[in-house]
mmCIF file of C-alpha atoms in Angstrom:
data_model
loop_
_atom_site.group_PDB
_atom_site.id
_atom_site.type_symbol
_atom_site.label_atom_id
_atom_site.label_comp_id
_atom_site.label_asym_id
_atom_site.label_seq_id
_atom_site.Cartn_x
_atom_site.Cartn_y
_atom_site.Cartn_z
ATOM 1 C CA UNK D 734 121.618 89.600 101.345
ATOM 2 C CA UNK D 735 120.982 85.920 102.309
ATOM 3 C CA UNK D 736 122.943 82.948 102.846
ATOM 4 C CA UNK D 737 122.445 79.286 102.357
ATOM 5 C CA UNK D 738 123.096 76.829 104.872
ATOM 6 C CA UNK D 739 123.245 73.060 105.277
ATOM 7 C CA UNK D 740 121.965 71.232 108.529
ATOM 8 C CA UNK D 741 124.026 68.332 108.774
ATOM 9 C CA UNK D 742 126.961 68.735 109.516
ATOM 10 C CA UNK D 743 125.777 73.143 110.416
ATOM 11 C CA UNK D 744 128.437 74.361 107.174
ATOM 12 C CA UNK D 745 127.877 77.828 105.329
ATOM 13 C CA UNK D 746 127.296 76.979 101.412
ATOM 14 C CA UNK D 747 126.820 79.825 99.589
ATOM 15 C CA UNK D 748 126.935 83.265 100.548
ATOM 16 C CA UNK D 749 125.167 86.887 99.229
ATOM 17 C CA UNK D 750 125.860 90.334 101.341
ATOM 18 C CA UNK D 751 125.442 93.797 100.385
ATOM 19 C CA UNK D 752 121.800 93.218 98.678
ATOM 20 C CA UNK D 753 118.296 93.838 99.889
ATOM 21 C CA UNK D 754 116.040 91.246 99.069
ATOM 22 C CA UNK D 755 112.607 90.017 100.059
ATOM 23 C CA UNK D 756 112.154 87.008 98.646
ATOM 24 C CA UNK D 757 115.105 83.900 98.004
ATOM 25 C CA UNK D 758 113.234 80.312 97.241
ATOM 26 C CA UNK D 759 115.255 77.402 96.395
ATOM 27 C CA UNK D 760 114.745 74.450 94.151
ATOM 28 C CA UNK D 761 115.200 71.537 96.935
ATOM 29 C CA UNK D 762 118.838 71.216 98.154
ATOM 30 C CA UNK D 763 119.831 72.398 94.678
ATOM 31 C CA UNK D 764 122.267 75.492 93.282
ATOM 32 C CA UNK D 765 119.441 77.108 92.209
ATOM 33 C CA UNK D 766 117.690 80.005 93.598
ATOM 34 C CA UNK D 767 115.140 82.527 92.769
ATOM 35 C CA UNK D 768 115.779 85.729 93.777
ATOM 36 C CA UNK D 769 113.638 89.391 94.098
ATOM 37 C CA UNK D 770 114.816 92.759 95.074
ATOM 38 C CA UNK D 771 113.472 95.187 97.916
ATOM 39 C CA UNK D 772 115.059 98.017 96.227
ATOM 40 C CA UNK D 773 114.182 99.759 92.099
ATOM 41 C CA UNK D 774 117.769 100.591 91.641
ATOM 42 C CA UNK D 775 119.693 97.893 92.969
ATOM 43 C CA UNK D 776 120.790 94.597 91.474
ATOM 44 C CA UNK D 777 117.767 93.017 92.334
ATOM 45 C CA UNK D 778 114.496 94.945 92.357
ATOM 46 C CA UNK D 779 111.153 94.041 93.319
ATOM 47 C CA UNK D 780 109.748 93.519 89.535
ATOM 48 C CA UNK D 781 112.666 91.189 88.714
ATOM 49 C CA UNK D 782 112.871 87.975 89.278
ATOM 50 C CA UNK D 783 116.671 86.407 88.238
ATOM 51 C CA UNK D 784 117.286 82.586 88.922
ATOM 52 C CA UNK D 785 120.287 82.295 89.513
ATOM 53 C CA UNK D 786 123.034 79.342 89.646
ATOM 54 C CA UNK D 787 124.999 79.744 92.972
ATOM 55 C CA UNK D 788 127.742 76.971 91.682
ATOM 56 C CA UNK D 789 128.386 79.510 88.729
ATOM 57 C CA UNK D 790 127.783 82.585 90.515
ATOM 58 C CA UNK D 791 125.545 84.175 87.379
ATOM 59 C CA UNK D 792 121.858 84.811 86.448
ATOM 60 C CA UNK D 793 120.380 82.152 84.556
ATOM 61 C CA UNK D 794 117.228 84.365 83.290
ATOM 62 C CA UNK D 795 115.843 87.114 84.208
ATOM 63 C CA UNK D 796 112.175 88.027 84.342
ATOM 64 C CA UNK D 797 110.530 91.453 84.676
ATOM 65 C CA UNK D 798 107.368 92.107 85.485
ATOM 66 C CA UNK D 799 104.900 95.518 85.725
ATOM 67 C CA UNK D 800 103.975 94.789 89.547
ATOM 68 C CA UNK D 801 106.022 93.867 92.368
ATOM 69 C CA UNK D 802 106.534 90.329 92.645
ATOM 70 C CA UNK D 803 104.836 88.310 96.257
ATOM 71 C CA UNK D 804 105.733 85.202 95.646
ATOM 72 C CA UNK D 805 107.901 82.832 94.320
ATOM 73 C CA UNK D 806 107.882 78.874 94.290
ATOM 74 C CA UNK D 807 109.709 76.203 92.711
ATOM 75 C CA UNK D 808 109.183 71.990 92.380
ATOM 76 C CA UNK D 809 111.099 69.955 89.605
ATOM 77 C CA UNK D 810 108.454 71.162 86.860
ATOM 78 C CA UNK D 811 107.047 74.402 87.371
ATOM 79 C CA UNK D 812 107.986 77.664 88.706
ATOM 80 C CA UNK D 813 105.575 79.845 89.656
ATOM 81 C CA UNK D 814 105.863 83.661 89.680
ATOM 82 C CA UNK D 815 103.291 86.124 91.558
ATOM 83 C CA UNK D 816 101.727 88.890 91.630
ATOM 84 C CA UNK D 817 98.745 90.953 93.146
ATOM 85 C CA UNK D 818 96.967 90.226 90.079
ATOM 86 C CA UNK D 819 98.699 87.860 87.951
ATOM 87 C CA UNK D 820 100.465 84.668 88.286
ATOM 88 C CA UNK D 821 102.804 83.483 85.869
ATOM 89 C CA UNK D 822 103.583 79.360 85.002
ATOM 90 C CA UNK D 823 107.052 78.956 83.526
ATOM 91 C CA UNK D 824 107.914 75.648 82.932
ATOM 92 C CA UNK D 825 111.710 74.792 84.749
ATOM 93 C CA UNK D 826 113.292 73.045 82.359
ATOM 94 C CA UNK D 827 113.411 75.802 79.632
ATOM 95 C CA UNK D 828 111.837 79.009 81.388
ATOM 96 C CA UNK D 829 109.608 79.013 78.631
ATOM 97 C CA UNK D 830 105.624 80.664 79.886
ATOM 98 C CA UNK D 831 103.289 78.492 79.809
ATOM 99 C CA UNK D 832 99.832 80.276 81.115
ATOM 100 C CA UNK D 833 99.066 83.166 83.075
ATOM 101 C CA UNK D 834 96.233 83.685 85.677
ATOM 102 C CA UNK D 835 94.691 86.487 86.244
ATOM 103 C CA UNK D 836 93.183 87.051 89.725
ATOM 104 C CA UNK D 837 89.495 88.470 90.534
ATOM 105 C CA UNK D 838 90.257 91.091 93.247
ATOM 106 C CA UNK D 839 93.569 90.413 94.691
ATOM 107 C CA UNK D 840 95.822 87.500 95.094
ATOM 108 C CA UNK D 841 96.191 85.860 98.975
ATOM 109 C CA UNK D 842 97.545 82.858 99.808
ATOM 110 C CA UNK D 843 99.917 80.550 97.052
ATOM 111 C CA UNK D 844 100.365 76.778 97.876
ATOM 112 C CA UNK D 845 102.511 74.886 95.352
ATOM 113 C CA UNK D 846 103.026 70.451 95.367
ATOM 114 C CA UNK D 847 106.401 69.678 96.169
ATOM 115 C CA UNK D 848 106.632 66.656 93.515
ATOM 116 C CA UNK D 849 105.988 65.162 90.283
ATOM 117 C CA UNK D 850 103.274 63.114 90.288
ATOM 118 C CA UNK D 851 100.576 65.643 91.369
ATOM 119 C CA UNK D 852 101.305 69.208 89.837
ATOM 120 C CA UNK D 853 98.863 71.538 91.470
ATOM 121 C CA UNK D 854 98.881 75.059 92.473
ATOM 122 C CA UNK D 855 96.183 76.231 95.247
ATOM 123 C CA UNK D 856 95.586 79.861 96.284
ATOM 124 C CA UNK D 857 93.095 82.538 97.111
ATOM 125 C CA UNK D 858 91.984 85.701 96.027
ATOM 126 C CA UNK D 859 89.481 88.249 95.985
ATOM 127 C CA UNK D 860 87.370 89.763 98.966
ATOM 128 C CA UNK D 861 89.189 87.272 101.391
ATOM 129 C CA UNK D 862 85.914 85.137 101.376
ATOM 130 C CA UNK D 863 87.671 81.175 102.274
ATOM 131 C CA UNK D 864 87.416 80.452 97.921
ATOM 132 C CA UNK D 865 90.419 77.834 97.451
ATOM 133 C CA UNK D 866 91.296 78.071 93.456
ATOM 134 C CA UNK D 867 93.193 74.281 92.116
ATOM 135 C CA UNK D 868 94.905 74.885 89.362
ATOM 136 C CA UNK D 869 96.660 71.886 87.376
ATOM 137 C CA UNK D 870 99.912 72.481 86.407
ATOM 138 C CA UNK D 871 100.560 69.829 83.589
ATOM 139 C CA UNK D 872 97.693 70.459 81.691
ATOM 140 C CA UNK D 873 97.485 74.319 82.605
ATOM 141 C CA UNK D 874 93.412 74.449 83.598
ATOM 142 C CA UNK D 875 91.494 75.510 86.632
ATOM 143 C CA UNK D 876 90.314 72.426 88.482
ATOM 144 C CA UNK D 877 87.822 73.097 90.923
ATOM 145 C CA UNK D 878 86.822 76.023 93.885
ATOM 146 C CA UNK D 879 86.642 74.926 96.903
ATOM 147 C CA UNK D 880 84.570 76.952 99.082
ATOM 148 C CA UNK D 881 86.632 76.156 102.021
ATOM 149 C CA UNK D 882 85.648 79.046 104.895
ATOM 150 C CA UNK D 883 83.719 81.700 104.895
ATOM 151 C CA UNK D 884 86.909 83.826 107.059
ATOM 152 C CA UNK D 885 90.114 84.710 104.918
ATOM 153 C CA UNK D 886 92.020 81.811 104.362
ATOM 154 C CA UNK D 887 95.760 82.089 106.611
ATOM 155 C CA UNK D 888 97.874 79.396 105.414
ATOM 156 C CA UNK D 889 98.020 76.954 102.930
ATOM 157 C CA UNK D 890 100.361 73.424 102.294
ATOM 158 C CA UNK D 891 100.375 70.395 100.329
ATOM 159 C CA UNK D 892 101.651 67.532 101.819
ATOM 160 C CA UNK D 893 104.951 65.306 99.888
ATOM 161 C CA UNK D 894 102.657 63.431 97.583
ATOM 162 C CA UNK D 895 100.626 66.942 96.085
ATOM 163 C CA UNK D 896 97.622 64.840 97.205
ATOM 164 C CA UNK D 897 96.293 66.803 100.280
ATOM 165 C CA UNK D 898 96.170 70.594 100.951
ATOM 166 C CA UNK D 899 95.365 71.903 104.448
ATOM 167 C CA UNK D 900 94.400 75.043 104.922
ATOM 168 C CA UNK D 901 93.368 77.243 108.063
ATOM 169 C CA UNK D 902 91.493 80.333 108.517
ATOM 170 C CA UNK D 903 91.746 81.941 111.837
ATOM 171 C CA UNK D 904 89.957 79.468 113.743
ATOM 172 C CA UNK D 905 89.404 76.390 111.791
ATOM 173 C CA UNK D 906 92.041 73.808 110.169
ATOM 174 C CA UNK D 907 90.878 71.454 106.851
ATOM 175 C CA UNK D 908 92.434 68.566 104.869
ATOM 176 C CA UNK D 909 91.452 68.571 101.919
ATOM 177 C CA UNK D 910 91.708 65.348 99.643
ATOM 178 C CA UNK D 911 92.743 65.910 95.835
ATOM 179 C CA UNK D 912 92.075 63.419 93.384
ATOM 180 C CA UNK D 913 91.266 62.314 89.274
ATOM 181 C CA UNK D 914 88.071 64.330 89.804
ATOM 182 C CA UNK D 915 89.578 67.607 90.454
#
């Protein structure tokens, strides 16, 4: 299960026992959720990703896909849906698809911009050779490559504004700068 708690003042909000799951990602300090399963035949499976309204208690959709699902992230736009080899664009407002990418070898790291103004996605994939993908949201294109390491990339983060990423591999940190250009 999972539970969702606010900081200030420390007060349980919302509540969810008796379900294995791996992954719960919320839209900001919203009553929305994204949920996905750890288990085939429970409520919530590892192919399945269910949105679902915590005010209302019910699913909002439901999406199934043929791999298990390794990530999940939200902003007021896009959500993203991931896995190994594919990675999904809905767009939030309606949950209709936009675009689908599919990875070269194997997806790694997923970095998604918190805001508005700049709608990227970054990640990695393939042989684990330091490649940072930017992908634009809005329009739905690939951006650039950004040969960023030549050591698997570890983490990934854009800051507020969706206008720097930094990245590390295991013994080296970069900011990168995102612009018109990219």
């Amino acid at each position: 299960g999972f539970k969702i708690l606010a900081v200030n003042p420390f007060t349980l909000l919302y509540c969810f026992e008796g379900v294995a799951v791996s992954i719960v990602e919320m839209l900001y300090s919203t009553n929305i959720i994204a949920v996905v399963g750890t288990n085939d035949r429970a409520i919530f499976t590892p192919r399945r990703l269910t949105v679902w309204d915590t005010n209302s208690q019910t699913s909002r959709i439901d999406f199934s896909f043929n791999s298990p699902i390794v990530y999940v992230k939200m902003n007021k736009q896009r959500l993203i849906a991931a896995t190994r080899y594919v990675i999904d664009i809905y767009n939030l407002l309606d949950m209709r698809k936009l675009s689908s990418i599919n990875i070269d070898g194997t997806l790694g790291k997923l970095a998604l911009t918190p805001g508005l103004n700049n709608c990227y996605l970054a990640y990695t994939a393939g042989t684990g050779n330091g490649d940072v993908i930017i992908y634009e949201l809005n329009k739905c294109t690939k951006q650039t490559t950004i040969n960023a390491y030549k050591k698997p990339v570890v983490q990934m983060r854009f800051d507020i504004n969706g206008s720097l990423l930094a990245t590390a591999c295991s013994d080296v940190l970069l900011c990168l700068t995102l612009g018109q250009n990219h």
